[in-house]
């Protein structure tokens, strides 16, 4: 059965927050219904694996409930929850990374001569006005085709609105690496999308 | 037709234009080039459209897969995240 988002139990976000601080199950359900879908989508984009994303979602709920007393309301509840989700996803990726050989340094050391600049032809009149479910799925699938080093930078910078500095700090890389990876990610996504729009 | 080195430089500039990181002079110069160079103009437009689509990705709240939803409900209950 599809989720019915119902915030009517709580007059506004402030009331919902108070309910969460009191540990009310209605508030928890409300938070769950309202924010879990976006938190899961966000986690999936970052970690790139449905099982891992589910783990991130579950841990993010625990962290949110642990920290809700400390939340001062300087941002919206949504922004706060999405930041917790991002942090949880990045923490999980760091743990994985410590266990495997990383190619990130190699990705940043490629010279301009090695940049593949042969963009796919873009259709003349792409029908982009309606972002339907199929196109949304294509956009998500293209993201998952990016190498992790490019995907993380693109998601943080373009989708979550991190600044270059915040992205660099979150990923433990330099500012120039953020820019190089972002530009590469944009080009790769544009080419993947061009293939889809041309029906290939 | 631009050489590969020129293409690389232009690509960096087009990204800077997208990110609003160019000085007014550099921006004006690039905009003149975009008016004159059809291939750069169409490439820039395709890059801009790609980003616009991604920025619109969250216009509609995605659905949580049913199985994920059920497991999260059980998880919240088991962990007694909500006390009452």
XYZ file of N, CA and C in Angstrom:
852
model
N 0.855 -1.201 0.000
C 0.000 0.000 0.000
C 0.892 1.254 0.000
N 0.598 2.235 -0.858
C 1.453 3.423 -0.873
C 1.349 4.211 0.435
N 2.439 4.894 0.769
C 2.445 5.680 2.001
C 1.568 6.912 1.840
N 0.765 7.172 2.828
C -0.008 8.410 2.842
C 0.689 9.372 3.801
N 1.222 10.441 3.247
C 1.910 11.392 4.122
C 0.880 12.209 4.890
N 0.967 12.124 6.194
C -0.013 12.811 7.027
C 0.716 13.547 8.145
N 0.804 14.842 7.961
C 1.431 15.649 9.007
C 0.374 16.327 9.864
N -0.911 15.967 9.638
C -1.998 16.703 10.285
C -2.021 16.513 11.795
N -1.409 15.430 12.266
C -1.360 15.220 13.723
C -0.589 16.366 14.376
N 0.414 16.840 13.661
C 1.232 17.932 14.186
C 0.974 19.180 13.354
N 0.791 20.265 14.050
C 0.398 21.506 13.381
C 1.456 21.963 12.378
N 2.714 21.841 12.779
C 3.808 22.260 11.906
C 5.069 21.493 12.289
N 6.159 21.864 11.656
C 7.417 21.150 11.886
C 7.889 21.279 13.334
N 7.633 22.440 13.932
C 8.050 22.673 15.317
C 7.328 21.693 16.252
N 6.041 21.514 15.982
C 5.252 20.589 16.812
C 5.731 19.156 16.612
N 6.066 18.828 15.361
C 6.593 17.494 15.070
C 7.897 17.267 15.821
N 8.723 18.285 15.829
C 10.013 18.196 16.518
C 9.818 17.978 18.018
N 8.868 18.703 18.587
C 8.577 18.530 20.021
C 8.124 17.098 20.291
N 7.290 16.580 19.386
C 6.822 15.202 19.525
C 7.975 14.208 19.475
N 8.927 14.476 18.580
C 10.106 13.605 18.461
C 10.935 13.659 19.740
N 11.065 14.844 20.290
C 11.864 15.004 21.526
C 11.210 14.289 22.698
N 9.881 14.201 22.662
C 9.170 13.477 23.728
C 9.126 11.968 23.431
N 9.659 11.570 22.276
C 9.688 10.152 21.920
C 8.325 9.598 21.559
N 7.447 10.432 21.041
C 6.099 9.974 20.674
C 6.141 9.108 19.419
N 5.444 7.987 19.456
C 5.479 7.088 18.301
C 4.819 7.735 17.085
N 3.802 8.571 17.283
C 3.165 9.261 16.146
C 4.167 10.166 15.434
N 4.992 10.816 16.247
C 5.992 11.719 15.652
C 7.007 10.916 14.857
N 7.367 9.785 15.412
C 8.324 8.913 14.727
C 7.740 8.415 13.400
N 6.469 8.005 13.444
C 5.804 7.531 12.227
C 5.723 8.653 11.192
N 5.409 9.825 11.696
C 5.281 10.989 10.826
C 6.623 11.289 10.132
N 7.686 11.257 10.913
C 9.023 11.504 10.362
C 9.360 10.423 9.334
N 9.029 9.203 9.704
C 9.282 8.046 8.834
C 8.584 8.227 7.492
N 7.286 8.503 7.550
C 6.500 8.605 6.318
C 6.958 9.770 5.448
N 7.277 10.851 6.114
C 7.558 12.076 5.377
C 8.967 12.103 4.787
N 9.948 11.598 5.533
C 11.340 11.807 5.114
C 12.068 10.552 4.628
N 11.600 9.361 5.027
C 12.350 8.142 4.687
C 12.559 7.947 3.178
N 11.543 8.196 2.328
C 11.773 7.982 0.891
C 12.929 8.808 0.336
N 12.959 10.076 0.704
C 14.035 10.934 0.189
C 15.387 10.549 0.807
N 15.366 10.174 2.091
C 16.622 9.766 2.749
C 17.182 8.515 2.069
N 16.291 7.591 1.715
C 16.733 6.354 1.060
C 17.296 6.665 -0.333
N 16.591 7.496 -1.080
C 17.054 7.858 -2.428
C 18.431 8.509 -2.360
N 18.581 9.367 -1.362
C 19.847 10.077 -1.198
C 20.975 9.098 -0.836
N 20.672 8.183 0.076
C 21.671 7.188 0.492
C 22.072 6.310 -0.687
N 21.083 5.921 -1.487
C 21.351 5.044 -2.631
C 22.252 5.733 -3.654
N 22.016 7.015 -3.866
C 22.860 7.743 -4.818
C 24.317 7.774 -4.341
N 24.486 7.900 -3.043
C 25.853 8.002 -2.516
C 26.555 6.651 -2.452
N 25.902 5.654 -1.871
C 26.602 4.373 -1.669
C 26.468 3.438 -2.869
N 25.436 3.659 -3.703
C 25.327 2.903 -4.946
C 24.929 1.447 -4.783
N 24.414 1.075 -3.630
C 24.026 -0.323 -3.409
C 22.776 -0.347 -2.520
N 21.704 -1.027 -2.976
C 20.441 -0.989 -2.214
C 20.564 -1.500 -0.771
N 21.331 -2.565 -0.562
C 21.481 -3.085 0.801
C 22.222 -2.098 1.698
N 23.278 -1.520 1.148
C 24.038 -0.532 1.916
C 23.168 0.695 2.213
N 22.390 1.089 1.196
C 21.526 2.268 1.367
C 20.495 2.023 2.470
N 20.002 0.809 2.545
C 19.023 0.478 3.591
C 19.682 0.563 4.968
N 20.906 0.080 5.041
C 21.658 0.187 6.304
C 21.867 1.639 6.704
N 22.175 2.463 5.717
C 22.367 3.896 5.977
C 21.066 4.508 6.498
N 19.967 4.139 5.863
C 18.661 4.678 6.266
C 18.356 4.313 7.721
N 18.545 3.058 8.060
C 18.240 2.608 9.424
C 19.127 3.314 10.456
N 20.420 3.393 10.146
C 21.328 4.047 11.095
C 21.039 5.546 11.197
N 20.608 6.134 10.091
C 20.298 7.567 10.113
C 19.114 7.841 11.039
N 18.136 6.934 11.049
C 17.002 7.107 11.968
C 17.465 7.008 13.420
N 18.345 6.085 13.689
C 18.859 5.960 15.053
C 19.606 7.234 15.445
N 20.497 7.685 14.574
C 21.275 8.913 14.862
C 20.338 10.110 15.070
N 19.331 10.215 14.196
C 18.411 11.357 14.306
C 17.705 11.340 15.659
N 17.260 10.174 16.080
C 16.542 10.101 17.356
C 17.486 10.322 18.529
N 18.745 9.890 18.392
C 19.731 10.138 19.454
C 20.030 11.621 19.600
N 20.056 12.307 18.446
C 20.530 13.700 18.444
C 19.417 14.732 18.428
N 18.178 14.277 18.424
C 17.083 15.240 18.221
C 17.033 16.298 19.338
N 17.475 15.926 20.532
C 17.479 16.900 21.634
C 18.478 18.018 21.366
N 19.527 17.704 20.586
C 20.568 18.707 20.297
C 20.212 19.586 19.100
N 19.204 19.167 18.331
C 18.855 19.916 17.109
C 18.249 21.258 17.502
N 18.898 22.342 17.065
C 18.474 23.679 17.496
C 17.512 24.352 16.525
N 17.244 23.688 15.417
C 16.277 24.257 14.475
C 16.825 25.387 13.633
N 18.168 25.444 13.487
C 18.724 26.503 12.650
C 18.530 26.206 11.165
N 18.347 24.936 10.847
C 17.966 24.564 9.474
C 16.601 23.878 9.581
N 16.017 23.525 8.429
C 14.760 22.784 8.490
C 15.055 21.364 8.963
N 14.016 20.697 9.441
C 14.173 19.308 9.879
C 14.656 18.444 8.711
N 14.118 18.735 7.525
C 14.518 17.955 6.336
C 16.008 18.100 6.074
N 16.487 19.341 6.074
C 17.914 19.583 5.814
C 18.772 18.847 6.837
N 18.337 18.905 8.100
C 19.089 18.250 9.175
C 19.123 16.731 8.969
N 17.983 16.159 8.638
C 17.914 14.703 8.427
C 18.737 14.274 7.206
N 18.678 15.077 6.144
C 19.419 14.713 4.935
C 20.930 14.817 5.187
N 21.326 15.764 6.030
C 22.742 15.889 6.364
C 23.201 14.679 7.184
N 22.356 14.239 8.108
C 22.681 13.038 8.891
C 22.848 11.839 7.944
N 21.924 11.730 6.990
C 21.982 10.624 6.028
C 23.273 10.677 5.221
N 23.620 11.863 4.751
C 24.852 12.027 3.977
C 26.065 11.622 4.812
N 26.112 12.111 6.051
C 27.250 11.789 6.916
C 27.342 10.286 7.157
N 26.199 9.665 7.384
C 26.175 8.226 7.630
C 26.665 7.457 6.385
N 26.207 7.899 5.220
C 26.625 7.238 3.975
C 28.126 7.402 3.749
N 28.624 8.618 3.979
C 30.057 8.853 3.768
C 30.901 8.063 4.761
N 30.409 7.950 5.996
C 31.136 7.178 7.018
C 31.235 5.713 6.577
N 30.121 5.200 6.064
C 30.089 3.814 5.604
C 31.057 3.610 4.434
N 31.081 4.581 3.523
C 31.989 4.475 2.374
C 33.453 4.540 2.813
N 33.735 5.391 3.827
C 35.119 5.487 4.319
C 35.573 4.166 4.904
N 34.666 3.507 5.630
C 35.003 2.208 6.222
C 35.304 1.193 5.125
N 34.477 1.209 4.071
C 34.694 0.278 2.955
C 36.014 0.583 2.258
N 36.279 1.875 2.114
C 37.454 2.306 1.366
C 38.736 1.865 2.067
N 38.687 1.912 3.387
C 39.867 1.496 4.150
C 40.187 0.033 3.885
N 39.205 -0.707 3.419
C 39.411 -2.144 3.206
C 39.743 -2.488 1.761
N 39.840 -1.513 0.914
C 40.138 -1.829 -0.482
C 41.091 -0.800 -1.070
N 41.725 -1.211 -2.161
C 42.672 -0.312 -2.820
C 41.891 0.796 -3.535
N 42.327 2.004 -3.353
C 41.606 3.118 -3.969
C 42.297 3.598 -5.243
N 41.493 3.915 -6.239
C 42.029 4.460 -7.492
C 41.825 5.962 -7.564
N 41.411 6.555 -6.437
C 41.087 7.980 -6.462
C 42.277 8.842 -6.875
N 43.474 8.498 -6.334
C 44.631 9.326 -6.640
C 44.917 9.310 -8.136
N 44.766 8.124 -8.721
C 44.990 7.991 -10.148
C 43.988 8.854 -10.924
N 42.738 8.841 -10.467
C 41.685 9.610 -11.150
C 42.025 11.092 -11.202
N 42.686 11.606 -10.157
C 42.991 13.026 -10.111
C 44.299 13.386 -10.801
N 45.104 12.386 -11.103
C 46.408 12.696 -11.659
C 46.412 12.683 -13.190
N 45.289 12.329 -13.778
C 45.233 12.313 -15.236
C 45.409 13.723 -15.789
N 46.228 13.858 -16.796
C 46.485 15.178 -17.361
C 45.372 15.536 -18.331
N 45.286 16.833 -18.679
C 44.251 17.242 -19.639
C 44.299 16.429 -20.933
N 45.513 16.027 -21.346
C 45.632 15.270 -22.593
C 44.884 13.946 -22.526
N 44.725 13.457 -21.289
C 44.067 12.162 -21.141
C 42.553 12.275 -20.978
N 42.078 13.506 -20.888
C 40.635 13.680 -20.720
C 39.933 13.309 -22.022
N 38.986 12.423 -21.914
C 38.235 12.043 -23.110
C 37.255 13.154 -23.429
N 37.554 13.891 -24.443
C 36.660 14.990 -24.817
C 36.096 14.699 -26.194
N 35.268 13.699 -26.233
C 34.601 13.360 -27.484
C 33.125 13.183 -27.172
N 32.475 14.288 -26.801
C 31.093 14.170 -26.352
C 30.176 13.547 -27.390
N 29.276 12.736 -26.885
C 28.274 12.142 -27.767
C 27.376 13.236 -28.332
N 26.903 12.980 -29.524
C 26.021 13.970 -30.158
C 24.734 14.097 -29.360
N 24.334 15.335 -29.151
C 23.129 15.601 -28.363
C 21.959 15.778 -29.331
N 20.804 15.175 -29.049
C 19.681 15.328 -29.983
C 19.260 16.793 -30.112
N 18.805 17.143 -31.299
C 18.500 18.554 -31.557
C 17.356 19.079 -30.704
N 16.307 18.298 -30.611
C 15.154 18.762 -29.842
C 14.728 17.726 -28.800
N 15.554 17.558 -27.788
C 15.191 16.552 -26.790
C 13.934 16.968 -26.032
N 13.070 16.012 -25.805
C 11.851 16.327 -25.064
C 12.136 16.187 -23.574
N 12.533 17.303 -22.972
C 12.948 17.265 -21.572
C 11.950 17.969 -20.655
N 10.870 18.441 -21.242
C 9.940 19.234 -20.436
C 9.319 18.407 -19.322
N 8.993 17.173 -19.631
C 8.356 16.332 -18.629
C 9.386 15.338 -18.088
N 9.643 15.490 -16.809
C 10.597 14.574 -16.183
C 9.809 13.367 -15.684
N 9.540 12.448 -16.623
C 8.691 11.312 -16.245
C 9.506 10.243 -15.523
N 8.785 9.201 -15.085
C 9.418 8.163 -14.271
C 10.565 7.492 -15.023
N 10.369 7.265 -16.320
C 11.413 6.581 -17.091
C 12.691 7.425 -17.153
N 12.503 8.709 -17.373
C 13.672 9.592 -17.447
C 14.351 9.693 -16.082
N 13.544 9.745 -15.025
C 14.124 9.775 -13.661
C 14.977 8.530 -13.423
N 14.456 7.389 -13.849
C 15.210 6.139 -13.680
C 16.510 6.170 -14.483
N 16.442 6.757 -15.671
C 17.650 6.871 -16.491
C 18.689 7.763 -15.831
N 18.205 8.849 -15.234
C 19.126 9.767 -14.553
C 19.808 9.065 -13.381
N 19.015 8.305 -12.613
C 19.585 7.570 -11.468
C 20.545 6.489 -11.960
N 20.169 5.811 -13.049
C 21.023 4.735 -13.576
C 22.348 5.302 -14.090
N 22.278 6.449 -14.731
C 23.510 7.075 -15.237
C 24.436 7.426 -14.076
N 23.835 7.935 -13.005
C 24.636 8.255 -11.808
C 25.389 7.025 -11.322
N 24.696 5.892 -11.311
C 25.303 4.662 -10.802
C 26.372 4.111 -11.737
N 26.396 4.611 -12.962
C 27.447 4.167 -13.877
C 28.749 4.937 -13.685
N 28.676 6.019 -12.934
C 29.897 6.788 -12.684
C 30.789 6.048 -11.703
N 32.106 6.194 -11.836
C 32.981 5.680 -10.781
C 32.644 6.395 -9.463
N 32.856 5.703 -8.375
C 32.465 6.267 -7.070
C 33.080 7.658 -6.832
N 34.353 7.817 -7.226
C 35.020 9.101 -6.945
C 34.319 10.260 -7.645
N 33.770 10.018 -8.823
C 33.051 11.072 -9.542
C 31.629 11.218 -9.015
N 31.000 10.065 -8.728
C 29.597 10.099 -8.288
C 29.444 10.874 -6.973
N 30.354 10.622 -6.034
C 30.219 11.281 -4.732
C 30.310 12.795 -4.861
N 31.276 13.243 -5.649
C 31.432 14.692 -5.815
C 30.199 15.285 -6.493
N 29.708 14.624 -7.525
C 28.545 15.151 -8.249
C 27.320 15.214 -7.332
N 27.089 14.144 -6.584
C 25.903 14.123 -5.714
C 25.989 15.220 -4.652
N 27.151 15.342 -4.023
C 27.271 16.360 -2.978
C 27.155 17.768 -3.547
N 27.860 18.031 -4.655
C 27.877 19.396 -5.195
C 26.570 19.759 -5.905
N 26.103 18.870 -6.755
C 24.958 19.238 -7.603
C 23.611 18.919 -6.967
N 23.521 17.824 -6.247
C 22.213 17.412 -5.733
C 21.991 17.826 -4.289
N 23.049 17.868 -3.504
C 22.864 18.221 -2.097
C 23.304 19.639 -1.782
N 23.815 20.341 -2.772
C 24.112 21.758 -2.597
C 25.317 22.068 -1.741
N 26.230 21.098 -1.580
C 27.455 21.386 -0.840
C 28.305 22.361 -1.655
N 29.053 23.219 -0.953
C 30.017 24.070 -1.651
C 31.233 23.218 -2.019
N 32.106 23.782 -2.837
C 33.340 23.069 -3.182
C 34.127 22.754 -1.910
N 34.192 23.727 -1.003
C 34.953 23.544 0.240
C 34.334 22.450 1.108
N 33.010 22.465 1.244
C 32.335 21.442 2.059
C 32.535 20.050 1.463
N 32.464 19.987 0.131
C 32.648 18.696 -0.543
C 34.061 18.174 -0.303
N 35.030 19.078 -0.452
C 36.429 18.676 -0.245
C 36.626 18.162 1.181
N 36.072 18.886 2.148
C 36.238 18.481 3.553
C 35.537 17.153 3.819
N 34.343 16.972 3.271
C 33.578 15.743 3.513
C 34.279 14.516 2.934
N 34.945 14.712 1.809
C 35.563 13.571 1.125
C 37.060 13.448 1.413
N 37.614 14.456 2.118
C 39.037 14.414 2.433
C 39.909 14.551 1.198
N 39.490 15.401 0.267
C 40.283 15.634 -0.953
C 40.465 17.141 -1.129
N 41.318 17.523 -2.063
C 41.590 18.942 -2.291
C 40.515 19.623 -3.123
N 40.562 20.967 -3.113
C 39.571 21.740 -3.878
C 39.701 21.474 -5.382
N 40.941 21.373 -5.858
C 41.110 21.155 -7.300
C 40.607 19.766 -7.696
N 40.774 18.794 -6.804
C 40.258 17.441 -7.096
C 38.739 17.465 -7.195
N 38.100 18.265 -6.339
C 36.632 18.377 -6.403
C 36.226 18.910 -7.771
N 36.914 19.953 -8.211
C 36.539 20.556 -9.497
C 36.778 19.597 -10.655
N 37.936 18.946 -10.649
C 38.247 18.010 -11.740
C 37.191 16.914 -11.802
N 36.871 16.361 -10.630
C 35.905 15.252 -10.604
C 34.509 15.725 -11.004
N 34.147 16.914 -10.551
C 32.820 17.440 -10.899
C 32.693 17.627 -12.412
N 33.727 18.203 -13.005
C 33.672 18.456 -14.452
C 33.621 17.149 -15.238
N 34.370 16.163 -14.767
C 34.342 14.858 -15.438
C 32.980 14.183 -15.295
N 32.437 14.302 -14.096
C 31.127 13.686 -13.854
C 30.069 14.317 -14.751
N 30.107 15.634 -14.871
C 29.126 16.325 -15.722
C 29.215 15.836 -17.155
N 30.445 15.737 -17.665
C 30.638 15.326 -19.050
C 30.160 13.887 -19.259
N 30.505 13.024 -18.299
C 30.114 11.617 -18.419
C 28.586 11.481 -18.383
N 27.945 12.211 -17.492
C 26.488 12.118 -17.387
C 25.805 12.671 -18.635
N 26.361 13.743 -19.126
C 25.803 14.335 -20.351
C 25.876 13.325 -21.498
N 27.003 12.616 -21.598
C 27.163 11.640 -22.674
C 26.237 10.436 -22.476
N 26.104 9.985 -21.234
C 25.203 8.856 -20.965
C 23.762 9.229 -21.297
N 23.411 10.457 -20.945
C 22.054 10.919 -21.210
C 21.817 11.092 -22.714
N 22.861 11.548 -23.406
C 22.744 11.710 -24.865
C 22.435 10.360 -25.509
N 23.104 9.306 -25.036
C 22.846 7.968 -25.580
C 21.386 7.580 -25.378
N 20.879 7.860 -24.189
C 19.478 7.511 -23.886
C 18.527 8.325 -24.758
N 18.776 9.619 -24.867
C 17.852 10.490 -25.602
C 17.863 10.177 -27.099
N 18.969 9.631 -27.563
C 19.022 9.245 -28.981
C 18.458 7.843 -29.181
N 18.025 7.220 -28.075
C 17.385 5.914 -28.166
C 18.335 4.761 -28.330
N 19.592 4.926 -27.874
C 20.574 3.844 -28.008
C 20.575 2.964 -26.767
N 36.703 24.312 -35.875
C 37.038 23.071 -35.170
C 38.156 23.354 -34.172
N 37.930 23.007 -32.923
C 38.943 23.270 -31.903
C 39.867 22.070 -31.745
N 41.118 22.368 -31.409
C 42.053 21.283 -31.105
C 41.658 20.682 -29.752
N 42.261 19.536 -29.424
C 41.907 18.907 -28.143
C 42.281 19.806 -26.960
N 43.441 20.474 -27.081
C 43.871 21.365 -25.992
C 42.875 22.520 -25.833
N 42.417 23.061 -26.965
C 41.431 24.155 -26.911
C 40.108 23.659 -26.315
N 39.734 22.454 -26.715
C 38.487 21.887 -26.186
C 38.568 21.753 -24.665
N 39.717 21.314 -24.200
C 39.873 21.155 -22.750
C 39.751 22.504 -22.049
N 40.426 23.511 -22.598
C 40.354 24.857 -22.003
C 38.927 25.384 -22.026
N 38.267 25.180 -23.177
C 36.888 25.655 -23.296
C 35.970 24.923 -22.318
N 36.217 23.637 -22.157
C 35.371 22.868 -21.233
C 35.511 23.406 -19.812
N 36.727 23.728 -19.411
C 36.933 24.307 -18.081
C 36.197 25.646 -17.952
N 36.275 26.446 -19.011
C 35.602 27.754 -18.998
C 34.078 27.596 -18.953
N 33.560 26.619 -19.711
C 32.104 26.420 -19.717
C 31.618 25.963 -18.336
N 32.416 25.148 -17.681
C 32.063 24.743 -16.322
C 32.091 25.942 -15.370
N 33.103 26.777 -15.550
C 33.197 27.981 -14.716
C 32.001 28.891 -14.963
N 31.546 28.934 -16.220
C 30.354 29.737 -16.541
C 29.123 29.150 -15.841
N 28.990 27.849 -15.884
C 27.861 27.194 -15.201
C 27.882 27.481 -13.699
N 29.089 27.524 -13.134
C 29.225 27.721 -11.691
C 29.325 29.203 -11.309
N 29.155 30.078 -12.300
C 29.211 31.520 -12.062
C 30.532 31.924 -11.403
N 31.610 31.368 -11.916
C 32.926 31.635 -11.328
C 33.806 32.509 -12.214
N 33.246 33.023 -13.299
C 34.067 33.829 -14.211
C 33.979 35.308 -13.847
N 35.067 36.015 -14.120
C 35.031 37.474 -13.967
C 34.081 38.027 -15.030
N 33.576 39.243 -14.832
C 32.671 39.810 -15.844
C 33.305 39.857 -17.233
N 34.629 40.165 -17.276
C 35.316 40.254 -18.572
C 35.396 38.878 -19.241
N 35.795 37.874 -18.453
C 35.937 36.516 -19.003
C 34.582 35.977 -19.439
N 33.575 36.301 -18.663
C 32.221 35.849 -18.994
C 31.760 36.455 -20.328
N 31.981 37.765 -20.461
C 31.567 38.453 -21.694
C 32.297 37.863 -22.902
N 33.603 37.597 -22.719
C 34.407 37.040 -23.798
C 33.897 35.655 -24.216
N 33.570 34.850 -23.207
C 33.080 33.500 -23.504
C 31.704 33.559 -24.172
N 30.881 34.479 -23.713
C 29.544 34.603 -24.308
C 29.618 35.018 -25.782
N 30.588 35.871 -26.091
C 30.803 36.247 -27.497
C 31.183 35.005 -28.295
N 32.089 34.190 -27.697
C 32.512 32.965 -28.396
C 31.312 32.028 -28.606
N 30.458 31.926 -27.602
C 29.297 31.033 -27.712
C 28.347 31.503 -28.813
N 28.266 32.825 -28.988
C 27.403 33.358 -30.057
C 27.961 32.986 -31.429
N 29.293 32.948 -31.490
C 29.931 32.734 -32.801
C 30.160 31.263 -33.137
N 30.285 30.425 -32.100
C 30.678 29.025 -32.321
C 29.493 28.099 -32.018
N 28.923 27.557 -33.071
C 27.718 26.735 -32.899
C 27.998 25.451 -32.112
N 29.153 24.839 -32.375
C 29.437 23.565 -31.684
C 29.600 23.795 -30.184
N 30.276 24.871 -29.807
C 30.430 25.168 -28.372
C 29.078 25.520 -27.757
N 28.294 26.272 -28.511
C 26.984 26.699 -28.001
C 26.072 25.486 -27.759
N 26.045 24.579 -28.713
C 25.159 23.420 -28.541
C 25.701 22.490 -27.457
N 27.024 22.413 -27.356
C 27.589 21.586 -26.284
C 27.255 22.185 -24.919
N 27.429 23.492 -24.784
C 27.124 24.154 -23.510
C 25.654 23.952 -23.142
N 24.797 24.075 -24.145
C 23.356 23.926 -23.888
C 23.041 22.500 -23.413
N 23.689 21.517 -24.009
C 23.429 20.131 -23.596
C 23.923 19.876 -22.174
N 25.037 20.490 -21.833
C 25.576 20.341 -20.470
C 24.633 21.011 -19.465
N 24.150 22.183 -19.856
C 23.223 22.922 -18.986
C 21.917 22.136 -18.795
N 21.431 21.549 -19.882
C 20.188 20.760 -19.789
C 20.380 19.529 -18.906
N 21.542 18.916 -19.024
C 21.825 17.740 -18.184
C 21.737 18.109 -16.704
N 22.388 19.210 -16.347
C 22.368 19.620 -14.932
C 20.969 20.022 -14.491
N 20.247 20.675 -15.387
C 18.881 21.091 -15.044
C 18.020 19.867 -14.719
N 18.183 18.818 -15.517
C 17.421 17.589 -15.254
C 17.778 17.010 -13.880
N 19.049 16.989 -13.578
C 19.451 16.452 -12.266
C 18.941 17.329 -11.123
N 18.921 18.620 -11.342
C 18.413 19.506 -10.287
C 16.914 19.312 -10.058
N 16.235 18.791 -11.095
C 14.781 18.573 -10.969
C 14.437 17.167 -10.472
N 15.478 16.384 -10.237
C 15.264 14.974 -9.903
C 14.399 14.788 -8.651
N 14.531 15.704 -7.717
C 13.800 15.539 -6.456
C 12.501 16.341 -6.402
N 12.036 16.775 -7.584
C 10.764 17.513 -7.601
C 9.629 16.654 -7.050
N 9.696 15.363 -7.388
C 8.680 14.446 -6.867
C 9.335 13.519 -5.867
N 8.709 13.417 -4.700
C 9.270 12.545 -3.673
C 9.309 11.109 -4.188
N 10.476 10.484 -4.164
C 10.527 9.102 -4.652
C 9.783 8.164 -3.709
N 9.361 7.026 -4.225
C 8.688 6.042 -3.372
C 9.743 5.181 -2.680
N 9.469 4.843 -1.430
C 10.344 3.927 -0.710
C 9.923 2.507 -1.087
N 10.874 1.665 -1.553
C 10.461 0.295 -1.900
C 9.739 -0.359 -0.725
N 8.672 -1.089 -1.043
C 7.815 -1.640 0.007
C 8.595 -2.500 1.005
N 9.466 -3.353 0.494
C 10.233 -4.241 1.386
C 11.141 -3.424 2.311
N 11.729 -2.369 1.778
C 12.601 -1.506 2.592
C 11.776 -0.826 3.682
N 10.575 -0.392 3.293
C 9.675 0.271 4.235
C 9.312 -0.674 5.392
N 8.967 -1.895 5.039
C 8.572 -2.868 6.068
C 9.721 -3.168 7.018
N 10.913 -3.366 6.445
C 12.067 -3.676 7.296
C 12.420 -2.481 8.186
N 12.257 -1.269 7.662
C 12.547 -0.082 8.492
C 11.549 0.023 9.638
N 10.283 -0.278 9.366
C 9.266 -0.262 10.428
C 9.645 -1.247 11.533
N 10.021 -2.462 11.114
C 10.396 -3.487 12.105
C 11.635 -3.051 12.876
N 12.577 -2.459 12.167
C 13.828 -2.012 12.785
C 13.536 -0.962 13.864
N 12.685 0.004 13.507
C 12.349 1.064 14.450
C 11.675 0.476 15.693
N 10.812 -0.514 15.450
C 10.099 -1.153 16.562
C 11.064 -1.958 17.444
N 11.918 -2.741 16.796
C 12.867 -3.578 17.542
C 13.826 -2.737 18.372
N 14.290 -1.671 17.774
C 15.279 -0.830 18.463
C 14.624 0.101 19.472
N 13.314 0.076 19.505
C 12.536 0.930 20.411
C 12.971 2.395 20.280
N 13.093 2.807 19.021
C 13.501 4.189 18.768
C 12.456 5.156 19.322
N 11.191 4.758 19.204
C 10.130 5.583 19.779
C 9.676 4.933 21.080
N 9.680 5.721 22.139
C 9.426 5.143 23.456
C 7.951 4.884 23.721
N 7.093 5.765 23.213
C 5.686 5.634 23.593
C 4.872 4.929 22.522
